[in-house]
């Protein structure tokens, strides 16, 4: 059976891309020091978060600006259950994920009929609300003082956390890959391209959009919950819009709507931002400039650019 | 024979404009009916009413004995009533083959596991439409005619299709592709008994295809019959004055 009718071609290509990246990342602890390993661990957190947003914005065309809040909900959900109800970690983390998913479902229902800029504004307002609640309810969340939560592991070896996040990111990306190749994934891309046509062909677009909001929020919540027990002090900063801006940059630099986009886009952005942080407030400005230059030159991010180069090389080889 | 699709007294008002003022139309199973009428007559509005894009301000639509009023477009599609759009709509970033596949998947969860049948149907349609060599191209890379052809072809991926409403499928399309679309329609009609409601100004094509035509003017049906019968109708002559009908 021809690959293009069963969808195996794209799966193989993605695997061919992803495997070397994952192997390279797995080998990192052998060659890097503790600090860089910490930076990479945080980067993997952003990979999951960026990829979860890519499901919504890149694949379904729902330009939501609330992804960071679901990470915060996952983190605080888990942390608060431990603090107030003495939940064990193995139960509090899944509860954080479920809380994020439920809230994602709710947001999805609220913004169903909204498009483009209206959707962006509504989701932004939602995210700001979460941010404000986390800050203002300081009797519960301790606000800017920070909420202390237990660490994932009793030892402090950075490799343990690094491999945990690498495993988490790999598993998340694999699940997302399966999702995108499933009928639901086709429906997502159909809705992104033309919602009216999708609806007219029999796709229950309402249901698909709410499902994607829910799933994407669950992934963000998962990343957030693990992040909580890595950084061990939670601050409402997690739910700040700056975090969302960072995710957008990561995905857009890598390639919006391309599967490998977040994985390729997150590391350079996170590493550069970490080291640009010494320039204080200027880091965002420097970053904006880099992004503008990238957008002007590569049009659509690194992964699509690489894809075009690859397909330009291939036919030549064939005819030579 | 019982009607497949019936509209009775359909009304639709857009502010001051009455786009449908009591449209009553009936389609038998396996019938190919043309719908003609001057620009702004309300043809597209009727298509949008039938397929649930608009809710009627009054009147009823029945398909296979069931009222469609109040159903969402996807619910109507899943009952075997599909449509194409006057301004061609495709999933531009999906490949040509994927556009066909997604049409089949859209039938619902019961279709998901039928991978082999789906691929076979897509292959057949790619061959018939001569789009096979473009199967992996994104739909947005196609020419206007190819896009129109693909848009119509997508509906034939659906085995449950009973009635296909086509809004100007031939407008601005070269004769070769026009023939390809005509052939697709004729085959689906003869082999699968699919009924068609075709909005078109292309009288030669309508003459080849349609068993009968309905004329829509100012939001209601003014004449019905064979093409020659309606052509003799005074209102139709007035509206199409000076135009040759092939
Ligand atoms: N969404 C809408 N809002 C307001 N008015 C509309 C809308 N859709 C259609 N109309 C009006 O209804 C009338 C009928 O339009 P419609 O598109 O149904 O005509 P048509 O017969 O399909 O014309 P054409 O041959 O140009 O495609 C027109 O006067 C149009 O301006
Ligand atoms: Mg029209």
XYZ file of C-alpha atoms and ligand atoms in Angstrom:
598
model
C 0.000 0.000 0.000
C 1.381 3.434 -0.826
C 2.778 5.155 2.239
C 1.063 8.452 1.499
C -2.358 6.889 1.842
C -1.625 5.280 5.168
C 0.538 8.026 6.626
C 3.671 6.017 7.391
C 5.994 8.275 5.387
C 5.639 11.244 7.739
C 5.978 9.025 10.806
C 9.273 7.605 9.565
C 10.621 11.036 8.726
C 9.739 12.370 12.177
C 11.336 9.342 13.826
C 14.465 9.854 11.722
C 14.595 13.442 12.989
C 13.726 12.736 16.606
C 15.962 9.757 17.305
C 19.324 11.520 16.858
C 18.093 14.483 18.916
C 16.970 12.239 21.776
C 20.224 10.224 21.658
C 22.241 13.416 21.671
C 20.275 14.706 24.646
C 20.679 11.375 26.446
C 24.459 11.662 26.098
C 24.599 15.228 27.424
C 25.338 14.392 31.102
C 28.562 12.738 29.940
C 29.946 15.987 28.592
C 28.311 18.828 30.525
C 28.672 20.278 33.980
C 25.965 20.539 36.611
C 24.864 24.032 35.628
C 24.371 23.348 31.944
C 22.550 20.168 32.902
C 20.210 22.275 35.016
C 19.625 24.605 32.068
C 18.871 21.612 29.861
C 16.467 20.150 32.411
C 14.526 23.409 32.407
C 14.722 23.385 28.610
C 13.036 19.992 28.517
C 10.238 21.409 30.654
C 9.772 24.084 28.016
C 9.909 21.503 25.224
C 6.838 19.777 26.668
C 5.063 23.048 27.274
C 5.871 24.431 23.826
C 4.834 21.184 22.166
C 1.544 21.207 24.067
C 0.859 24.730 22.813
C 1.840 23.683 19.301
C -1.036 21.176 19.385
C -3.450 24.040 19.911
C -1.944 26.865 17.915
C 0.112 25.050 15.311
C -2.100 22.076 14.563
C -5.592 23.300 15.377
C -5.198 27.005 14.646
C -6.401 28.000 18.132
C -4.042 30.796 19.054
C -4.505 30.480 22.812
C -2.384 32.614 25.116
C -3.003 30.674 28.300
C -0.651 27.709 28.078
C 1.589 28.854 30.925
C -1.399 28.931 33.297
C -2.008 25.226 32.857
C 1.583 24.488 33.817
C 1.024 26.658 36.889
C -2.224 24.858 37.692
C -0.452 21.501 37.427
C 2.336 22.748 39.680
C 0.186 24.471 42.294
C -2.409 21.712 42.142
C 0.168 19.158 43.136
C 1.915 21.454 45.627
C -1.232 22.546 47.438
C -2.574 19.013 47.759
C 0.671 18.028 49.442
C 0.737 21.063 51.703
C -2.886 20.984 52.859
C -3.941 17.380 52.445
C -0.618 15.574 52.813
C -1.015 13.848 49.462
C 1.892 11.647 48.448
C 3.748 12.738 45.298
C 2.522 9.820 43.230
C -1.048 10.978 43.808
C -0.597 14.745 43.857
C 1.083 14.912 40.427
C -1.735 13.086 38.600
C -4.229 15.276 40.450
C -2.377 18.361 39.215
C -2.588 17.007 35.667
C -6.314 16.352 36.023
C -6.872 19.844 37.436
C -5.082 21.371 34.443
C -7.071 19.195 32.039
C -10.392 20.173 33.635
C -9.522 23.834 33.486
C -8.429 23.405 29.870
C -11.758 21.788 29.108
C -13.515 24.745 30.737
C -11.493 27.306 28.780
C -12.116 25.347 25.582
C -15.873 25.484 26.191
C -15.740 29.203 26.911
C -13.892 30.215 23.762
C -15.562 27.748 21.370
C -17.117 30.307 19.069
C -14.160 32.684 19.129
C -11.540 33.060 16.483
C -8.221 34.811 15.898
C -7.752 37.978 17.919
C -10.902 37.415 20.004
C -9.684 34.016 21.056
C -6.260 35.424 21.836
C -7.698 38.188 24.030
C -10.118 35.903 25.860
C -7.455 33.308 26.640
C -5.044 36.047 27.687
C -7.645 37.376 30.126
C -8.167 33.862 31.463
C -4.430 33.461 31.997
C -4.152 36.819 33.739
C -6.975 35.775 36.048
C -5.080 32.648 37.060
C -1.940 34.708 37.553
C -3.773 37.193 39.768
C -5.503 34.479 41.775
C -2.198 32.743 42.474
C -0.686 36.039 43.601
C -3.665 37.409 45.537
C -4.715 34.247 47.357
C -1.468 34.400 49.294
C -2.998 32.932 52.460
C -3.311 29.744 50.463
C -0.590 29.960 47.817
C 1.851 32.183 49.765
C 1.850 34.430 46.675
C 5.149 36.043 45.797
C 6.745 34.576 48.919
C 6.743 31.247 47.153
C 5.234 27.891 47.995
C 7.699 25.282 49.163
C 7.003 21.820 47.847
C 8.897 18.564 48.341
C 11.519 17.475 45.820
C 10.940 14.546 43.517
C 14.010 12.680 44.740
C 15.716 12.706 48.115
C 19.154 12.861 46.511
C 20.124 15.977 44.616
C 22.000 14.452 41.685
C 21.150 16.610 38.677
C 21.370 13.629 36.314
C 18.362 12.015 37.988
C 16.206 15.059 37.267
C 17.629 15.493 33.826
C 16.781 11.940 32.812
C 13.357 12.246 34.415
C 12.572 15.253 32.259
C 14.117 13.649 29.196
C 11.891 10.618 29.712
C 8.883 12.833 30.322
C 9.541 14.916 27.229
C 10.135 11.841 25.060
C 6.969 10.163 26.289
C 4.948 13.346 25.812
C 6.250 13.897 22.291
C 5.581 10.277 21.410
C 2.007 10.548 22.662
C 1.523 13.797 20.773
C 2.910 12.164 17.682
C 0.392 9.356 17.943
C -2.317 11.947 18.472
C -1.355 13.914 15.388
C -1.272 10.786 13.237
C -4.649 9.664 14.558
C -8.001 10.683 13.031
C -8.209 13.368 15.700
C -4.941 14.793 14.377
C -6.387 14.961 10.873
C -9.434 16.746 12.232
C -7.226 19.228 14.068
C -5.348 20.141 10.909
C -8.592 20.270 8.944
C -10.059 22.740 11.451
C -6.921 24.859 11.297
C -7.177 25.080 7.508
C -10.920 25.593 7.144
C -13.308 25.158 10.025
C -16.454 25.636 7.953
C -15.449 22.970 5.481
C -14.497 20.617 8.304
C -17.915 21.097 9.853
C -19.645 20.629 6.487
C -17.896 17.326 5.926
C -19.111 15.828 9.177
C -16.399 16.747 11.663
C -17.772 17.727 15.059
C -15.487 20.737 15.306
C -16.794 21.781 18.719
C -15.898 18.455 20.202
C -12.496 18.319 18.530
C -11.541 21.789 19.741
C -12.592 21.092 23.323
C -10.693 17.800 23.239
C -7.553 19.514 22.033
C -7.828 22.207 24.706
C -8.214 19.478 27.326
C -5.354 17.292 26.112
C -2.996 20.163 25.511
C -3.690 21.500 29.007
C -3.083 18.060 30.482
C 0.375 17.955 28.888
C 1.118 21.442 30.189
C -0.106 20.416 33.642
C 2.116 17.352 33.573
C 5.161 19.436 32.726
C 4.238 21.964 35.393
C 3.706 19.363 38.122
C 7.117 17.797 37.558
C 8.701 21.218 37.283
C 7.251 22.040 40.706
C 9.025 19.152 42.355
C 12.244 19.976 40.595
C 12.443 23.675 41.472
C 10.776 23.018 44.888
C 9.681 26.634 45.308
C 6.671 27.771 43.312
C 6.015 31.353 42.417
C 3.141 32.964 40.471
C 5.888 33.953 38.031
C 5.140 30.597 36.388
C 1.775 31.957 35.258
C 3.172 35.252 33.985
C 2.572 36.262 30.385
C 6.333 36.432 29.839
C 6.321 32.639 30.014
C 3.720 32.469 27.267
C 5.747 34.862 25.121
C 8.717 32.567 25.541
C 6.685 29.555 24.413
C 5.507 31.405 21.331
C 9.076 32.342 20.446
C 10.244 28.751 20.934
C 7.536 27.317 18.727
C 7.779 29.981 16.058
C 11.570 29.752 15.879
C 11.344 25.965 15.564
C 8.359 25.966 13.225
C 4.708 26.533 14.111
C 2.666 23.463 13.277
C 5.664 21.291 12.567
C 6.053 18.379 14.923
C 9.745 18.842 15.615
C 9.393 22.618 15.912
C 9.210 22.855 19.722
C 12.022 20.339 20.211
C 14.298 22.257 17.848
C 13.150 25.717 18.908
C 13.167 25.417 22.702
C 16.885 24.694 23.372
C 18.415 27.674 21.544
C 15.802 30.026 22.970
C 16.078 28.784 26.555
C 19.865 28.614 26.504
C 20.192 32.027 24.904
C 17.689 33.526 27.353
C 19.507 32.029 30.317
C 22.765 33.594 29.249
C 21.168 36.838 28.074
C 19.571 37.223 31.509
C 22.663 39.087 32.697
C 21.583 41.996 30.492
C 18.505 42.379 32.663
C 15.432 43.754 30.967
C 17.243 43.913 27.658
C 17.129 40.178 27.122
C 13.612 40.349 25.696
C 14.600 43.128 23.333
C 17.608 41.210 22.064
C 15.380 38.236 21.702
C 12.696 40.051 19.795
C 15.370 41.208 17.357
C 16.670 37.687 16.839
C 13.151 36.414 16.254
C 12.359 39.166 13.759
C 15.525 38.415 11.828
C 14.742 34.708 11.871
C 11.202 35.269 10.682
C 12.369 37.554 7.893
C 14.907 35.054 6.660
C 13.683 31.525 7.261
C 9.936 32.149 6.951
C 8.180 29.674 9.177
C 10.962 28.458 11.450
C 13.947 26.140 11.442
C 12.201 22.824 10.851
C 10.269 23.851 7.711
C 13.479 25.449 6.432
C 15.375 22.196 6.948
C 12.507 20.339 5.299
C 12.705 22.518 2.209
C 16.471 22.107 2.004
C 16.077 18.351 2.366
C 13.500 18.053 -0.405
C 15.644 20.244 -2.648
C 18.574 17.861 -2.146
C 16.668 14.656 -2.702
C 15.451 14.930 -6.299
C 18.945 15.961 -7.391
C 20.333 12.774 -5.959
C 17.648 10.860 -7.836
C 18.393 12.356 -11.237
C 22.184 12.368 -10.929
C -41.611 7.519 -5.242
C -40.957 9.156 -1.860
C -38.901 12.313 -1.955
C -35.305 12.174 -0.728
C -35.007 15.850 0.084
C -37.844 18.331 0.431
C -37.887 21.950 1.416
C -41.230 23.536 2.181
C -41.759 27.276 2.398
C -38.180 28.072 3.385
C -37.650 31.636 4.523
C -34.409 33.415 5.211
C -34.013 37.099 5.880
C -30.733 39.008 6.177
C -31.705 42.332 7.669
C -33.719 43.934 4.891
C -32.854 41.344 2.245
C -35.142 38.356 1.879
C -32.805 35.760 0.341
C -35.320 32.915 0.516
C -39.005 33.678 0.500
C -40.843 30.395 0.565
C -38.604 28.010 -1.349
C -40.309 24.675 -1.952
C -38.205 22.120 -3.737
C -38.214 18.362 -3.905
C -35.584 15.872 -4.965
C -36.239 12.186 -5.635
C -33.669 9.500 -4.780
C -31.212 9.139 -7.642
C -32.341 12.324 -9.341
C -29.977 14.903 -10.812
C -31.640 18.292 -10.532
C -30.278 21.581 -11.741
C -30.869 24.798 -9.880
C -30.542 27.892 -12.001
C -31.309 31.533 -11.494
C -29.744 34.955 -11.893
C -27.021 36.302 -9.585
C -28.353 37.087 -6.154
C -31.426 34.885 -6.649
C -30.688 33.039 -3.405
C -29.171 29.816 -4.726
C -26.221 29.752 -2.335
C -28.500 30.785 0.503
C -30.698 27.767 -0.236
C -27.638 25.498 -0.196
C -26.561 27.004 3.120
C -30.026 26.480 4.571
C -30.179 22.855 3.454
C -26.744 22.075 4.895
C -27.286 23.801 8.230
C -24.879 26.710 7.763
C -27.859 29.026 8.275
C -30.971 28.291 10.270
C -34.157 29.129 8.343
C -36.379 31.966 9.594
C -39.305 29.757 8.615
C -40.221 26.577 6.755
C -38.953 23.024 6.948
C -36.285 20.827 5.355
C -36.791 17.077 5.341
C -34.186 14.542 4.308
C -35.072 10.853 4.218
C -38.149 11.554 6.276
C -36.391 13.512 8.991
C -36.365 17.264 9.598
C -32.934 18.852 9.322
C -33.954 22.121 10.955
C -31.894 22.730 14.076
C -29.203 20.199 13.190
C -25.557 21.293 13.025
C -23.795 21.050 9.643
C -21.740 18.043 10.751
C -24.877 16.195 11.825
C -26.445 16.816 8.435
C -23.287 15.657 6.649
C -23.305 12.433 8.640
C -26.821 11.688 7.434
C -25.479 11.410 3.902
C -26.083 14.951 2.644
C -22.884 16.703 1.556
C -22.176 19.917 -0.283
C -19.434 21.741 -2.138
C -18.774 25.461 -1.925
C -19.091 28.025 -4.696
C -15.780 29.563 -3.648
C -13.654 26.440 -3.533
C -12.784 25.299 -0.019
C -10.145 22.692 0.696
C -7.744 21.927 3.515
C -4.891 23.829 1.884
C -2.031 22.509 4.000
C -3.162 18.906 3.806
C -1.982 16.942 0.824
C -4.358 16.016 -1.968
C -4.490 12.446 -0.651
C -5.080 13.634 2.914
C -7.971 15.794 1.762
C -9.607 12.626 0.480
C -8.745 10.609 3.589
C -10.108 13.193 5.968
C -13.414 13.226 4.086
C -13.747 9.546 4.885
C -12.607 9.884 8.512
C -15.156 12.659 9.011
C -17.949 10.069 8.718
C -17.352 9.193 12.349
C -15.559 6.766 14.634
C -17.005 3.717 12.874
C -14.902 4.639 9.830
C -11.559 4.929 11.639
C -10.581 1.260 11.428
C -11.377 0.889 7.727
C -7.863 1.885 6.711
C -7.673 -0.415 3.731
C -11.025 0.499 2.215
C -10.234 4.174 2.765
C -6.891 3.909 0.959
C -8.492 1.937 -1.866
C -11.230 4.517 -2.368
C -8.705 7.353 -2.297
C -6.513 5.581 -4.830
C -9.452 5.023 -7.137
C -10.509 8.669 -6.953
C -6.939 9.866 -7.472
C -6.791 7.782 -10.633
C -10.176 8.848 -11.973
C -9.432 12.513 -11.379
C -5.909 12.281 -12.742
C -4.606 13.763 -9.499
C -2.527 10.712 -8.563
C 0.806 12.296 -9.404
C -0.123 15.275 -7.211
C -1.266 13.109 -4.295
C 1.490 14.309 -1.978
C 1.252 17.975 -2.911
C -0.496 20.312 -0.500
C -3.953 21.150 -1.839
C -3.079 24.844 -1.944
C -0.498 24.084 -4.637
C -3.173 22.910 -7.088
C -4.547 24.976 -9.949
C -8.035 26.425 -9.673
C -9.535 23.696 -11.811
C -7.754 20.931 -9.952
C -8.933 22.373 -6.664
C -12.530 22.399 -7.886
C -12.166 18.816 -9.030
C -10.694 17.709 -5.717
C -13.385 19.532 -3.770
C -16.098 17.587 -5.569
C -14.155 14.318 -5.438
C -13.878 14.455 -1.623
C -17.596 13.825 -1.243
C -17.325 10.555 -3.140
C -15.059 9.177 -0.408
C -18.162 8.828 1.743
C -20.030 5.544 1.209
C -23.120 6.878 3.016
C -23.476 9.751 0.536
C -27.115 9.930 -0.676
C -27.449 13.514 -1.815
C -24.704 15.818 -3.033
C -25.413 19.540 -3.330
C -22.916 21.244 -5.628
C -22.722 25.036 -5.689
C -21.367 26.174 -9.075
C -18.980 23.256 -9.578
C -18.163 24.269 -13.168
C -17.662 28.006 -12.844
C -14.440 29.194 -14.433
C -13.116 25.737 -15.187
C -11.498 24.500 -18.389
C -13.428 21.982 -20.548
C -11.188 19.026 -19.715
C -11.690 19.303 -15.983
C -15.335 20.173 -16.517
C -15.732 16.855 -18.330
C -13.933 15.083 -15.506
C -16.378 16.505 -12.972
C -19.349 15.630 -15.173
C -18.024 12.095 -15.456
C -17.619 11.800 -11.671
C -21.184 12.945 -11.160
C -22.629 10.665 -13.804
C -20.774 7.623 -12.487
C -21.788 8.254 -8.893
C -25.369 8.702 -10.029
C -25.512 5.593 -12.187
C -23.476 3.242 -10.036
C -24.360 4.421 -6.541
C -27.735 6.054 -7.074
C -26.594 9.305 -5.511
C -28.932 12.250 -6.018
C -27.545 15.645 -6.985
C -28.712 19.202 -6.674
C -26.446 21.228 -8.934
C -26.333 25.003 -8.953
C -24.884 26.139 -12.263
C -25.097 28.665 -15.056
C -23.491 26.269 -17.527
C -26.474 25.398 -19.673
C -24.731 22.895 -21.996
C -23.492 20.915 -19.014
C -26.857 21.115 -17.294
C -28.489 19.783 -20.425
C -26.127 16.800 -20.465
C -26.508 15.994 -16.788
C -29.811 17.016 -15.322
C -33.073 15.134 -15.372
C -34.869 18.358 -14.522
C -34.190 21.909 -13.432
C -35.719 24.363 -10.996
C -35.489 28.084 -11.528
C -34.942 30.268 -8.500
C -35.649 33.991 -8.704
C -35.915 36.548 -5.932
C -35.929 33.855 -3.301
C -38.503 31.452 -4.688
C -38.952 28.785 -7.332
C -40.646 30.259 -10.408
C -40.492 27.310 -12.769
C -39.670 23.603 -12.847
C -39.329 21.032 -15.616
C -36.880 20.038 -18.321
C -34.406 22.649 -19.425
C -36.424 23.367 -22.572
C -39.668 23.649 -20.656
C -38.329 26.197 -18.208
C -36.578 28.048 -21.025
C -39.998 28.782 -22.495
C -41.232 30.307 -19.245
C -41.802 34.060 -19.655
C -40.118 35.044 -16.379
C -37.096 32.960 -17.269
C -36.922 34.467 -20.733
C -37.082 37.914 -19.186
C -34.299 37.134 -16.734
C -32.012 35.530 -19.268
C -32.959 37.838 -22.126
C -30.457 37.794 -24.928
C -28.566 34.823 -23.544
C -28.110 31.734 -25.690
C -28.969 28.459 -23.984
C -26.853 26.188 -26.141
N -24.638 36.141 4.981
C -25.385 37.075 4.340
N -25.633 38.266 4.931
C -26.390 39.199 4.298
N -26.917 39.039 3.084
C -26.706 37.884 2.433
C -25.924 36.830 3.029
N -25.873 35.799 2.163
C -26.586 36.181 1.092
N -27.079 37.417 1.245
C -27.935 38.124 0.286
O -28.929 37.246 -0.141
C -29.162 37.381 -1.533
C -28.961 36.045 -2.219
O -27.601 35.709 -2.210
P -27.050 34.309 -2.691
O -25.590 34.276 -2.452
O -27.844 33.225 -2.095
O -27.335 34.375 -4.259
P -26.894 33.377 -5.420
O -28.094 33.006 -6.150
O -26.071 32.276 -4.883
O -26.020 34.335 -6.332
P -24.730 33.990 -7.249
O -25.278 33.482 -8.545
O -24.081 35.309 -7.410
O -23.900 33.001 -6.527
C -28.203 38.452 -2.026
O -28.925 39.667 -2.098
C -27.152 38.517 -0.959
O -26.638 39.815 -0.862
Mg -24.159 31.627 -5.171
